[in-house]
PDB file of C-alpha atoms in Angstrom:
ATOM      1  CA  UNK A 308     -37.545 -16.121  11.183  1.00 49.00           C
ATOM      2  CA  UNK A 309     -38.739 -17.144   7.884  1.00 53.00           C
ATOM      3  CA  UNK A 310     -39.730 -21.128   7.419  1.00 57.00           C
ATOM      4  CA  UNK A 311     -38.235 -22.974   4.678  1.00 59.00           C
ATOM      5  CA  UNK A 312     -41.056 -22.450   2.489  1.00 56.00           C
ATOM      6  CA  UNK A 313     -41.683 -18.698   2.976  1.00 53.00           C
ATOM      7  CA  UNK A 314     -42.290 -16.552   0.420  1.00 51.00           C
ATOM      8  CA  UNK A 315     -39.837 -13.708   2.120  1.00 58.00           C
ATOM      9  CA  UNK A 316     -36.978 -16.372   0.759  1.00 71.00           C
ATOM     10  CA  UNK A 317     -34.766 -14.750  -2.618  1.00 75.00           C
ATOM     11  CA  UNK A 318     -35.172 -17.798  -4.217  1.00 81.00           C
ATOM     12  CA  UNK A 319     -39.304 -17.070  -4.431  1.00 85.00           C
ATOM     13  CA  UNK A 320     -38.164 -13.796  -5.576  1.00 84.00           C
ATOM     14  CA  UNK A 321     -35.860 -15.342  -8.309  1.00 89.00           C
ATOM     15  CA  UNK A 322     -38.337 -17.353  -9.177  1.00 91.00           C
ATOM     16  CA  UNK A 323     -41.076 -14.874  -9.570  1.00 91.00           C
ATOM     17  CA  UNK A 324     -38.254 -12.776 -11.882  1.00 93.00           C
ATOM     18  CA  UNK A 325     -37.907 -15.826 -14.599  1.00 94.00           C
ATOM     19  CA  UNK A 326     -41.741 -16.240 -14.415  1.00 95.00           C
ATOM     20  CA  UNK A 327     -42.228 -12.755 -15.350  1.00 95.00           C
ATOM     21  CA  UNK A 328     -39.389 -12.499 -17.606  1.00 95.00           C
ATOM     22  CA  UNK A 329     -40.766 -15.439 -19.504  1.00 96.00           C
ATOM     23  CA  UNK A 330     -44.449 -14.030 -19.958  1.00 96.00           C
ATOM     24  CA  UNK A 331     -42.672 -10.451 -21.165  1.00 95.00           C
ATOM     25  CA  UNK A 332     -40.670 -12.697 -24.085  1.00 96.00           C
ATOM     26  CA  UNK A 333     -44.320 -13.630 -25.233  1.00 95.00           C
ATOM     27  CA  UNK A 334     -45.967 -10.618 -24.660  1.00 96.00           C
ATOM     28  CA  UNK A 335     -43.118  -7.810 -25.813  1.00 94.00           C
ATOM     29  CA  UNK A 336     -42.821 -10.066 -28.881  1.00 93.00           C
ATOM     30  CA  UNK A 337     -46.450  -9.809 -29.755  1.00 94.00           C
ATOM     31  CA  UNK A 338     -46.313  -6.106 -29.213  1.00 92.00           C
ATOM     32  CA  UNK A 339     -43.234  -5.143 -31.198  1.00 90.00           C
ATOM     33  CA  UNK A 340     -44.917  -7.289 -34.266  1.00 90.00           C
ATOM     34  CA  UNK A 341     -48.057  -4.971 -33.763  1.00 89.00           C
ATOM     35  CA  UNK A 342     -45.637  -1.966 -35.126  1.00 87.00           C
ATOM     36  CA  UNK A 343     -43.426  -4.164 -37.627  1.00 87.00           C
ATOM     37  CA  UNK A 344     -43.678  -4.204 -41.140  1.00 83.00           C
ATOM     38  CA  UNK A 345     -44.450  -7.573 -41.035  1.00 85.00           C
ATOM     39  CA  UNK A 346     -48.242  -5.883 -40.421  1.00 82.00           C
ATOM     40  CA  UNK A 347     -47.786  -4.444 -44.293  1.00 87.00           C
ATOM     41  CA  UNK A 348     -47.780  -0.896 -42.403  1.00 87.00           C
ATOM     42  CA  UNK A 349     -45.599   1.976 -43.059  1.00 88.00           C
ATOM     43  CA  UNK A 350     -43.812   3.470 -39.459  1.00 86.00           C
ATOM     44  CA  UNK A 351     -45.906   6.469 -39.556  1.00 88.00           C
ATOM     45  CA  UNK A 352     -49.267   4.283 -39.688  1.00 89.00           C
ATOM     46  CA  UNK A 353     -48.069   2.026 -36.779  1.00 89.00           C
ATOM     47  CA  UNK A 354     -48.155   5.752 -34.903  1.00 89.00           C
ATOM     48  CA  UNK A 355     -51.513   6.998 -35.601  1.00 90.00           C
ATOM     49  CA  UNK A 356     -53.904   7.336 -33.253  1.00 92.00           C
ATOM     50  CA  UNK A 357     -56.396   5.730 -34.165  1.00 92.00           C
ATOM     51  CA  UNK A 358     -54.124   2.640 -35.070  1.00 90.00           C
ATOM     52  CA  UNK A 359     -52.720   2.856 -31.467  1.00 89.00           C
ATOM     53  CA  UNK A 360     -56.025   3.196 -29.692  1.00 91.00           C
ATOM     54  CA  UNK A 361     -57.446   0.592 -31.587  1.00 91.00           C
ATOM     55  CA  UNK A 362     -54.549  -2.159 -30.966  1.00 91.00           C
ATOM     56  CA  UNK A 363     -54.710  -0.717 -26.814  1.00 90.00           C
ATOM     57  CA  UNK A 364     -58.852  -1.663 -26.875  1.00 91.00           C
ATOM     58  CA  UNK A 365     -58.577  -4.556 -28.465  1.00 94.00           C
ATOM     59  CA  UNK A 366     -55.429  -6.399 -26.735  1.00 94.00           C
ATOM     60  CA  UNK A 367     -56.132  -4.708 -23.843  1.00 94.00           C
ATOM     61  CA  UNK A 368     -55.548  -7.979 -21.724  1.00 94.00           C
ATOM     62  CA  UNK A 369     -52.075  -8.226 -23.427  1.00 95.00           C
ATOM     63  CA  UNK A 370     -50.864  -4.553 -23.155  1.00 95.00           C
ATOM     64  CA  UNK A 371     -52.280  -5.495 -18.954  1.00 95.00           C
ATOM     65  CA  UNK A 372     -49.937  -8.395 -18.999  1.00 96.00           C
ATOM     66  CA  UNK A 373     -47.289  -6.305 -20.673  1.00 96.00           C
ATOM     67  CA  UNK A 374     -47.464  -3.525 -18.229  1.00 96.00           C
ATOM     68  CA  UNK A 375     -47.658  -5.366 -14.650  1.00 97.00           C
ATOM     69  CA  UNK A 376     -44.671  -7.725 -16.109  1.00 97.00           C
ATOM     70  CA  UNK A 377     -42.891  -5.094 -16.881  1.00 96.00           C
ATOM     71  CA  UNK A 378     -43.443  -2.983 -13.662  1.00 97.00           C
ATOM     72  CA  UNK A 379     -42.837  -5.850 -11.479  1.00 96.00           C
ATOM     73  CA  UNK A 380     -40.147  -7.237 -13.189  1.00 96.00           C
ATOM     74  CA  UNK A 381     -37.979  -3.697 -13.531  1.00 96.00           C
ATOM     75  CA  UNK A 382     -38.699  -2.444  -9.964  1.00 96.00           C
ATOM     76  CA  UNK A 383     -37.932  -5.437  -8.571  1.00 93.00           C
ATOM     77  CA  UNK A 384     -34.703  -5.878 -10.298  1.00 93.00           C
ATOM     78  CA  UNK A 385     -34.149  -2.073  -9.233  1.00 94.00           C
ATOM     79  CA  UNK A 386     -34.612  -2.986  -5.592  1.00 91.00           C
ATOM     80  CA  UNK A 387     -31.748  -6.200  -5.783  1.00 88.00           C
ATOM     81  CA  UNK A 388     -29.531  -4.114  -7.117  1.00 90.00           C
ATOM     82  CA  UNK A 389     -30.317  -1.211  -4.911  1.00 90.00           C
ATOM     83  CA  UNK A 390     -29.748  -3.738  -1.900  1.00 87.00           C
ATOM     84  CA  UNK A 391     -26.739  -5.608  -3.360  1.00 86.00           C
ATOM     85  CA  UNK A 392     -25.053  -1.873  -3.772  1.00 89.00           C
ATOM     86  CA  UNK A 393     -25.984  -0.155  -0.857  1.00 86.00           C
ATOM     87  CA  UNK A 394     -25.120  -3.338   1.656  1.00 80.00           C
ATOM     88  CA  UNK A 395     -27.554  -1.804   4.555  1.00 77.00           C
ATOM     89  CA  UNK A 396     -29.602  -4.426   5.835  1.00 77.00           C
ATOM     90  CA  UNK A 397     -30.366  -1.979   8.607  1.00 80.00           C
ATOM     91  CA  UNK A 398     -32.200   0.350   5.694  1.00 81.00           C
ATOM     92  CA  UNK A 399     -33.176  -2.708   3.565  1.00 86.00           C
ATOM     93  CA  UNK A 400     -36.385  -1.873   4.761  1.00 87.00           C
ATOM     94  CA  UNK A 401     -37.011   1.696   3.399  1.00 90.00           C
ATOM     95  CA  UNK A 402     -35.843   0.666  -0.221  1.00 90.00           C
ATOM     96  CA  UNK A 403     -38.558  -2.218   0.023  1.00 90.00           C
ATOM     97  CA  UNK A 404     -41.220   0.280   1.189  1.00 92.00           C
ATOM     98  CA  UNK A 405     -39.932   3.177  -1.315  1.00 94.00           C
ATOM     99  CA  UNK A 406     -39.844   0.437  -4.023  1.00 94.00           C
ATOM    100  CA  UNK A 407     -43.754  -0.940  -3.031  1.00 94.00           C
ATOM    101  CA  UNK A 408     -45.003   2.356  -3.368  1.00 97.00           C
ATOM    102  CA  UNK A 409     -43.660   3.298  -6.479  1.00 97.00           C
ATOM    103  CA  UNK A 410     -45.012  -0.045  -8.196  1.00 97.00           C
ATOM    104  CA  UNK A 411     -48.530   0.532  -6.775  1.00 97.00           C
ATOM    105  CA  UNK A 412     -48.249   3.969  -8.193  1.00 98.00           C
ATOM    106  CA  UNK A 413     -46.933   2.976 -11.591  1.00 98.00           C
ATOM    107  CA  UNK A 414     -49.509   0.048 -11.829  1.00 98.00           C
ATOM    108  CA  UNK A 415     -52.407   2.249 -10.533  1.00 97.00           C
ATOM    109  CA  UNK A 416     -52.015   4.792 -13.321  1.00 97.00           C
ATOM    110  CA  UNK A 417     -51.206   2.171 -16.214  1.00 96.00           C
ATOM    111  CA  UNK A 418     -54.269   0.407 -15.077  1.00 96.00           C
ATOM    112  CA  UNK A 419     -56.514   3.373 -15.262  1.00 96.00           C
ATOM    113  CA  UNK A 420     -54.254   4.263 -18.817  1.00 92.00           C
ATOM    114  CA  UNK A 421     -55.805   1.336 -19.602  1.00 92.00           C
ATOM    115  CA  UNK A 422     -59.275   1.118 -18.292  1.00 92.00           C
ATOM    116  CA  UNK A 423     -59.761   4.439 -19.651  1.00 90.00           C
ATOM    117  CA  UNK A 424     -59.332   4.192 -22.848  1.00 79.00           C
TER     118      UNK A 424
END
């Protein structure tokens, strides 16, 4: 039985989704003016490769924030509604563990992605 101040409660959980949705309105916004024309580049400049490469080294904290926002916010958004539809508290269990893996997964490769570069 979780105490009133355990993390396992959905209101951490909502509270963890407006967090995260609140550092991706900073951070997406920052990204999509990267490839704007506000920069005083053309659309096919924004999509060179060196131009991309260089804006991934150089905000490479940002594009981190980005991506494990993003990752955490979507799959666990994926997994409330996944619970809310499917109504099996008996299962609940499997979609958590299914949904834990695939974040680890997705975060392990767009950290290397990242790392790499």
């Amino acid at each position: 039985m979780p105490s009133k101040y355990s993390l396992l409660k959905e209101s951490w959980n909502m509270i963890l989704m407006y967090a995260l949705a609140l550092i991706m309105v900073f951070v997406l916004t920052f990204h999509l003016l990267l490839v704007s024309p506000l920069t005083g580049k053309t659309f096919e400049q924004v999509l060179n490769y060196s131009y991309v490469l260089h804006n991934l080294t150089y905000y490479r904290i940002v594009f981190g924030l980005l991506l494990y926002a993003a990752v955490i916010h979507g799959l666990n958004g994926l997994r409330v509604v996944l619970i809310e539809w499917l109504h099996v508290k008996r299962f609940q269990w499997i979609i958590n563990t299914i949904i834990v893996i695939l974040m680890a997964v997705l975060l392990a490769v767009g950290t290397y992605t990242l790392i790499a570069i």
